Backbone as JSON, one array per atom type, in Angstrom:
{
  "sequence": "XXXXXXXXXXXXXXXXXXXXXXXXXXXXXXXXXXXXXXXXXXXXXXXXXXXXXXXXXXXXXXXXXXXXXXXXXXXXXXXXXXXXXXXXXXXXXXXXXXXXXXXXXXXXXXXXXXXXXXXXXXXXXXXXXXXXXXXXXXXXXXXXXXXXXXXX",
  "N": [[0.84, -1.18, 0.0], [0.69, 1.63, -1.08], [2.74, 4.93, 0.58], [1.9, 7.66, 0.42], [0.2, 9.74, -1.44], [0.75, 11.07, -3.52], [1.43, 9.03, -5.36], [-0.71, 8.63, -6.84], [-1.54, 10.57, -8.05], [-1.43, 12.12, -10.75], [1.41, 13.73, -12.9], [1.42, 17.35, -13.49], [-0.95, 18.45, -12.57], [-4.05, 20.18, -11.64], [-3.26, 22.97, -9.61], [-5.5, 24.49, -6.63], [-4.89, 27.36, -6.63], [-4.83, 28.43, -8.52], [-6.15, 30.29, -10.88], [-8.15, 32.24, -12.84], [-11.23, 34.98, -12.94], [-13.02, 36.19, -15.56], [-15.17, 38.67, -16.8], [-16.78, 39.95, -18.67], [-16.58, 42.53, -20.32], [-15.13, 43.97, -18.07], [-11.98, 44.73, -16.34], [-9.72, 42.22, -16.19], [-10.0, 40.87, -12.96], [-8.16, 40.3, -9.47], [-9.39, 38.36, -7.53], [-8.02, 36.95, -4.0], [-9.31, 34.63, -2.86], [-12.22, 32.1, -3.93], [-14.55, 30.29, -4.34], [-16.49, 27.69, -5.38], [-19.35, 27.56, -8.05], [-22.26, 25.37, -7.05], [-23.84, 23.26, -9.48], [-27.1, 22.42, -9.57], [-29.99, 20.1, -9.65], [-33.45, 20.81, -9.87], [-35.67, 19.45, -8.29], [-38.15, 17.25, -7.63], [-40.86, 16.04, -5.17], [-42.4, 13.13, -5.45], [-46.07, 11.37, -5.49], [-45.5, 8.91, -4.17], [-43.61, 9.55, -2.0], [-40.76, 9.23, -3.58], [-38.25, 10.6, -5.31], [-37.82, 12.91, -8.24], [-35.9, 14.14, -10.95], [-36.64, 17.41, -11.33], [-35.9, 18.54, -14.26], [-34.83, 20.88, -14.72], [-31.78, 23.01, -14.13], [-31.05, 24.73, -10.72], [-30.76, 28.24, -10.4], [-27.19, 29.19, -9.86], [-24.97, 30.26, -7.25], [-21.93, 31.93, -6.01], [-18.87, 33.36, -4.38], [-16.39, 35.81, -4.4], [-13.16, 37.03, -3.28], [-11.45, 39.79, -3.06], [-8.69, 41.95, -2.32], [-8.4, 44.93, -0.1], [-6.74, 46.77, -0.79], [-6.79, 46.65, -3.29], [-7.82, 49.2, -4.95], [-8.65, 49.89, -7.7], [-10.47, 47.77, -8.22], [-12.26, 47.33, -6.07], [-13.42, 49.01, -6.21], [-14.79, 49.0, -9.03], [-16.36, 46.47, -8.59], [-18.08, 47.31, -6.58], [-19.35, 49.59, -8.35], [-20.55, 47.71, -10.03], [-22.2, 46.15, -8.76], [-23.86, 48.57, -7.07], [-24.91, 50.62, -8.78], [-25.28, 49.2, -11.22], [-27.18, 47.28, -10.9], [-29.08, 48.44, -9.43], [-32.15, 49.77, -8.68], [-33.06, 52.6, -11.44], [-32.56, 48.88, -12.99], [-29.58, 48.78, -14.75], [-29.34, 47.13, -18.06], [-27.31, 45.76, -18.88], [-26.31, 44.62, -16.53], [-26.58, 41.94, -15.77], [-23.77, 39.51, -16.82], [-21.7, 37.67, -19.11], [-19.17, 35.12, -17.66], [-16.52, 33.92, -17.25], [-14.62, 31.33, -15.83], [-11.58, 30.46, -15.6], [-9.31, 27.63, -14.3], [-5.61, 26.28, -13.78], [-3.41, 24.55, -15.05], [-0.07, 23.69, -13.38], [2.32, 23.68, -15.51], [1.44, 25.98, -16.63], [-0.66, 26.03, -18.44], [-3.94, 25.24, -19.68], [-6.44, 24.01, -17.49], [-9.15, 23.88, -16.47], [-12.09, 24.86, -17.82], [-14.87, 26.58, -16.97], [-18.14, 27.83, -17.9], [-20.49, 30.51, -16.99], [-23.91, 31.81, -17.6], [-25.59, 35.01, -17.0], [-24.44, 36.51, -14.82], [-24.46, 38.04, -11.62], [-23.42, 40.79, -9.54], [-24.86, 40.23, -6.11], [-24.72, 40.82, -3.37], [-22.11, 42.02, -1.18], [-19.56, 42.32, 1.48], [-16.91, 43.88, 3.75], [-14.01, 42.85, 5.33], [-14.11, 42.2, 8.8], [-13.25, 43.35, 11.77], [-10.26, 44.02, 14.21], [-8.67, 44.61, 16.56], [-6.91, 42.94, 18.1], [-5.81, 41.24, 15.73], [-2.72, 40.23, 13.41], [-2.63, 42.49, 11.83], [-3.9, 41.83, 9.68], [-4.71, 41.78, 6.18], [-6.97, 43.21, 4.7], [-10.14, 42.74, 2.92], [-12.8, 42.64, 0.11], [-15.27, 40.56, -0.01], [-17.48, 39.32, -2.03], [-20.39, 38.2, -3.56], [-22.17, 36.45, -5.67], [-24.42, 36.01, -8.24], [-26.06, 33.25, -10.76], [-27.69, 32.78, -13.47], [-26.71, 30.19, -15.09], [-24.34, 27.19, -15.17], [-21.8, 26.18, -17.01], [-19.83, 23.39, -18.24], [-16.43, 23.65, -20.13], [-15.87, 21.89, -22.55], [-12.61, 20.44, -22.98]],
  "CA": [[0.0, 0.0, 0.0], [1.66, 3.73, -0.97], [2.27, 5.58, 1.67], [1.73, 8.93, -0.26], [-1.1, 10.42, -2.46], [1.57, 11.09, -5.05], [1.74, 7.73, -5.78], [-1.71, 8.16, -7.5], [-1.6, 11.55, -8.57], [-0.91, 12.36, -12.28], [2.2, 14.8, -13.06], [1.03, 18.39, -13.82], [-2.02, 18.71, -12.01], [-4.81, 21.51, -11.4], [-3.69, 23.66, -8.16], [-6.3, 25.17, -6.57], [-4.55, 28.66, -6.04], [-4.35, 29.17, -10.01], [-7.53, 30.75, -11.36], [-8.9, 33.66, -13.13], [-12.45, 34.88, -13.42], [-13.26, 37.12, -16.71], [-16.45, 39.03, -16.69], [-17.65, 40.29, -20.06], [-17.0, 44.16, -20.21], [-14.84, 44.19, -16.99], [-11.23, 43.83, -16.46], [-9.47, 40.57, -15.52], [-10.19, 41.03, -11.68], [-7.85, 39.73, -9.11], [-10.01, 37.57, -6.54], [-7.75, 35.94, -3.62], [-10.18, 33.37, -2.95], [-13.14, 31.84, -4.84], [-15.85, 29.62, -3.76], [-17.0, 27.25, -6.78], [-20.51, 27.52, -7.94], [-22.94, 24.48, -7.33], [-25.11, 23.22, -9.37], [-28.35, 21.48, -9.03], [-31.56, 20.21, -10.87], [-34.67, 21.36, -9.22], [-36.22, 18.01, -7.62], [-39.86, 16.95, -7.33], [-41.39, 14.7, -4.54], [-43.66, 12.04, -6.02], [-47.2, 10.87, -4.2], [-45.4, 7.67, -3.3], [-42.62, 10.35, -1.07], [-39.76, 9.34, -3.74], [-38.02, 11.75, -5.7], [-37.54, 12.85, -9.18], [-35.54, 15.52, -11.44], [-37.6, 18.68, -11.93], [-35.84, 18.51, -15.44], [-33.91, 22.21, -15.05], [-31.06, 22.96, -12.99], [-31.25, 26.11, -10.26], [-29.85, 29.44, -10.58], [-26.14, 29.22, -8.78], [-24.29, 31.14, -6.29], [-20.67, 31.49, -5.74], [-18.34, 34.03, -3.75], [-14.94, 35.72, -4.12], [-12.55, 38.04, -2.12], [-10.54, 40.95, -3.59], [-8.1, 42.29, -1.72], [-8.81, 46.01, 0.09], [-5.93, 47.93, -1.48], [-6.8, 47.09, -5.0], [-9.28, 49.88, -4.81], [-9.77, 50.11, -8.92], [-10.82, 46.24, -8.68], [-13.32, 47.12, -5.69], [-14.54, 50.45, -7.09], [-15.69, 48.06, -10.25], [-17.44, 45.84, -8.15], [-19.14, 48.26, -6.23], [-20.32, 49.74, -9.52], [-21.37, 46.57, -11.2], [-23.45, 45.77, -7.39], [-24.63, 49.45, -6.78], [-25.07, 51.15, -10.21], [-26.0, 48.35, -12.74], [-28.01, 46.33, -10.44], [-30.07, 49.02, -8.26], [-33.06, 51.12, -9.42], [-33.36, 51.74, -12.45], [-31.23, 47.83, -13.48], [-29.21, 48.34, -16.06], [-29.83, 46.25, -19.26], [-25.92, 45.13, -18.64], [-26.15, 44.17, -15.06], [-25.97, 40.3, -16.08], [-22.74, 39.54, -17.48], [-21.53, 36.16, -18.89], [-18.3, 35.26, -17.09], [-15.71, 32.43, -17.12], [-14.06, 30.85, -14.55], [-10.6, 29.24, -15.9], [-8.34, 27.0, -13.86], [-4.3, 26.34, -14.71], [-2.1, 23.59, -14.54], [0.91, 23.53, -12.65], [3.04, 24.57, -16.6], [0.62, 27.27, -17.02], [-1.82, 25.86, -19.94], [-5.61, 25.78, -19.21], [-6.88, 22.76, -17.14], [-10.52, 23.37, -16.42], [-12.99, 26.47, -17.59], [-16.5, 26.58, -16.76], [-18.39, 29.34, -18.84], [-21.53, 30.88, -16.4], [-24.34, 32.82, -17.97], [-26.17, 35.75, -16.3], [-23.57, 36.71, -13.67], [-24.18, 39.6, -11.39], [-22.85, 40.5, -7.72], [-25.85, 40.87, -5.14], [-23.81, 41.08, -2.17], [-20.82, 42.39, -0.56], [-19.12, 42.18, 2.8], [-16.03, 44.09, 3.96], [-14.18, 41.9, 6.15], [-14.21, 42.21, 9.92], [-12.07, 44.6, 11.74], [-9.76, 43.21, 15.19], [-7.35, 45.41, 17.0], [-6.1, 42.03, 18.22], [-5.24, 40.35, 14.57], [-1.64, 40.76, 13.42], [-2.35, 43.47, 10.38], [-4.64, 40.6, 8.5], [-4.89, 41.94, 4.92], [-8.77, 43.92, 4.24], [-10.75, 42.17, 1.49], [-14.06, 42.79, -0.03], [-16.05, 39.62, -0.72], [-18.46, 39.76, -3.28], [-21.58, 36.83, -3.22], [-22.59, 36.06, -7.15], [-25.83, 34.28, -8.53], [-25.81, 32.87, -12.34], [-28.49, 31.61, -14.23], [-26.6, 28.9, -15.51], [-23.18, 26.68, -15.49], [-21.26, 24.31, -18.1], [-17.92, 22.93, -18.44], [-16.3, 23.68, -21.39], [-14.82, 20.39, -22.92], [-10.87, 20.99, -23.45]],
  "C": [[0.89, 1.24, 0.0], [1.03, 4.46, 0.46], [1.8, 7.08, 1.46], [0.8, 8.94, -1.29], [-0.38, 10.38, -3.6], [1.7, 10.43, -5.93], [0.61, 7.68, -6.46], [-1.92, 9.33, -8.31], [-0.67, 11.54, -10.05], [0.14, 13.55, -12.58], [1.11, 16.17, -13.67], [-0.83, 18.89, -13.37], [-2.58, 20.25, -11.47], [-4.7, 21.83, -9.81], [-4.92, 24.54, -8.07], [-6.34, 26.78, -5.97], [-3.96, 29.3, -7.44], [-5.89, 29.42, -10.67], [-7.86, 32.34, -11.78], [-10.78, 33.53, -13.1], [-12.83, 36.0, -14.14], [-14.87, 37.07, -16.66], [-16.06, 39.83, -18.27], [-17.62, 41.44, -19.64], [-16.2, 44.75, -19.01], [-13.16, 43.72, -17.12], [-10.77, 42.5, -16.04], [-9.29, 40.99, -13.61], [-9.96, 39.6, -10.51], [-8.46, 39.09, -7.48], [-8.9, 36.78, -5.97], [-8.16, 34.65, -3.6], [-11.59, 33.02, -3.73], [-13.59, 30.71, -4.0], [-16.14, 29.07, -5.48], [-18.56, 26.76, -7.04], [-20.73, 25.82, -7.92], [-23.87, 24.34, -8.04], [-25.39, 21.97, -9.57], [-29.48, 21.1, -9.42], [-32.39, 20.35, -9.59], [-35.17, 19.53, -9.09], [-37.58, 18.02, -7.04], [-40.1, 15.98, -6.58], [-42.39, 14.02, -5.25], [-44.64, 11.79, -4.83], [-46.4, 9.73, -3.93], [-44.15, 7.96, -2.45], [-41.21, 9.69, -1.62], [-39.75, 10.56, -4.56], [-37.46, 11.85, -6.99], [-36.77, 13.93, -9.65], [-37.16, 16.42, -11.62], [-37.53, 18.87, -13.27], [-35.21, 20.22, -15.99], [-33.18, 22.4, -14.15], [-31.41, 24.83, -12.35], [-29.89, 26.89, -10.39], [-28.14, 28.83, -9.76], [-25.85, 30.5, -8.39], [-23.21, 31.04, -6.06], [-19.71, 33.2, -5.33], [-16.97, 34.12, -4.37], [-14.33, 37.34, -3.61], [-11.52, 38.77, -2.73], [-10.28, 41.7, -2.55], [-8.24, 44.26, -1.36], [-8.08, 47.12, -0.97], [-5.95, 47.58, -2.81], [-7.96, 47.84, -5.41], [-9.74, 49.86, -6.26], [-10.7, 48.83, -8.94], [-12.04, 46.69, -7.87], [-14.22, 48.2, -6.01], [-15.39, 49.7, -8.34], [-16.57, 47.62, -9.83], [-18.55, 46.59, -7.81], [-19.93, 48.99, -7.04], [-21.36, 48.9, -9.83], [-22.67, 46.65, -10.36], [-24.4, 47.27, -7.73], [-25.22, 50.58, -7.65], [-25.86, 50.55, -11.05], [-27.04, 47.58, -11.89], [-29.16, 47.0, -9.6], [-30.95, 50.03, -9.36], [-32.77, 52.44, -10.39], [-32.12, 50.62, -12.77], [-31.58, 48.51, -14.78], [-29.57, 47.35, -17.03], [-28.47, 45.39, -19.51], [-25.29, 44.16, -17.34], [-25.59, 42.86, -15.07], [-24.92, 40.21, -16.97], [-22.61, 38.21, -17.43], [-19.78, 36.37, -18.2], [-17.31, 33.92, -17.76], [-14.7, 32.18, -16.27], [-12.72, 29.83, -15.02], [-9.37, 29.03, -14.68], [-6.91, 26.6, -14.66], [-3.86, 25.23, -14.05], [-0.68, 23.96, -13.79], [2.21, 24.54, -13.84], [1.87, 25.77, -16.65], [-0.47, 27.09, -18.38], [-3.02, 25.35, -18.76], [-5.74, 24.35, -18.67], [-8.12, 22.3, -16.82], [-11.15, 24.9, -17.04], [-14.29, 25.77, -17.72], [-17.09, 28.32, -17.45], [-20.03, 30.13, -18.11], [-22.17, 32.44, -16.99], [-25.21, 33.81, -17.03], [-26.15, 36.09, -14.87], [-24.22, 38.16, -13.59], [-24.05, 39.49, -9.73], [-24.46, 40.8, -6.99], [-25.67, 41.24, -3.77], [-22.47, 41.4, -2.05], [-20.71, 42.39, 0.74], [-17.61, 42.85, 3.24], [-15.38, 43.18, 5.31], [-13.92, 42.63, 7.74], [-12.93, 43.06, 10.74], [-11.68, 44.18, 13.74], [-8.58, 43.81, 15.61], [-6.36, 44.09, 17.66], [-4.92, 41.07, 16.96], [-3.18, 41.19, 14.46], [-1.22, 41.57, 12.24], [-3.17, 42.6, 9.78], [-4.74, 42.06, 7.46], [-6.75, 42.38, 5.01], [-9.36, 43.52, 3.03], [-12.43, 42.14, 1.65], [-14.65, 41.08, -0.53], [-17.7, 39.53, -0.68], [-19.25, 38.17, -3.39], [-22.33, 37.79, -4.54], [-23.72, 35.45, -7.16], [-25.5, 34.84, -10.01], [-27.03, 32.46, -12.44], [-27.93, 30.22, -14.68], [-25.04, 28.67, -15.39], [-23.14, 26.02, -16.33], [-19.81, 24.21, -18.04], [-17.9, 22.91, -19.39], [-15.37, 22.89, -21.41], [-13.47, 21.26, -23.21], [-10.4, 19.81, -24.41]]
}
């Protein structure tokens, strides 16, 4: 029995600290962390209390955290959120996006392509005269109409 993971793992593999996410109309905006949307088909109980597809999947939701001092990155957001999305919405508000992952050499290893992106939330993070300087980041809470994986 290997005593190591490695031993099963394939050379050049997808870290999960290599990622962009491109919005349509926006620049390439550097998110520390990311949250990866779920999705889900809508599900119907049957009269005999099992359960079936609904036969469409639901909207998703998915989060990410831009760092305080890149103020043009959170001035964008804060647009996209409090501009395009508030009384009167914009006709731009939804944006398609894409979400690509990198291999280890730097060529593409996963993208997912999500239509009818727009931020509905924000959160500045939490503030601690005890911490030791932590880093200030805005994170930003997404919903999509839809996901897919784009074959490679």
């Amino acid at each position: 029995m290997p005593k190591s993971i490695k031993a099963f793992l394939q050379g050049n593999h997808i870290p999960n600290n290599r990622f962009t996410l491109g919005v349509v109309g926006l620049p390439l905006l550097n998110f520390t962390t990311m949250t990866m949307p779920e999705e889900e088909l809508d599900v119907v109980e049957l009269p005999d209390r099992t359960f079936a597809s609904g036969g469409r999947t639901k909207p998703v939701e998915f989060s990410g955290m831009i760092p305080g001092h890149h103020t043009a990155e959170v001035a964008l957001m804060l647009a996209w959120l409090k501009l395009e999305g508030v009384d009167p919405v914009f006709s731009t508000y939804k944006k398609p996006c894409t979400i690509t992952m990198y291999r280890i050499d730097g060529s593409i290893g996963a993208v997912w392509e999500l239509d009818g992106v727009f931020p509905f939330k924000y959160k500045a993070s939490d503030m601690d005269t005890n911490s030791d300087g932590d880093m200030v980041t805005y994170e930003f809470t997404f919903k999509a109409d839809q996901i897919r994986v784009v074959p490679l």
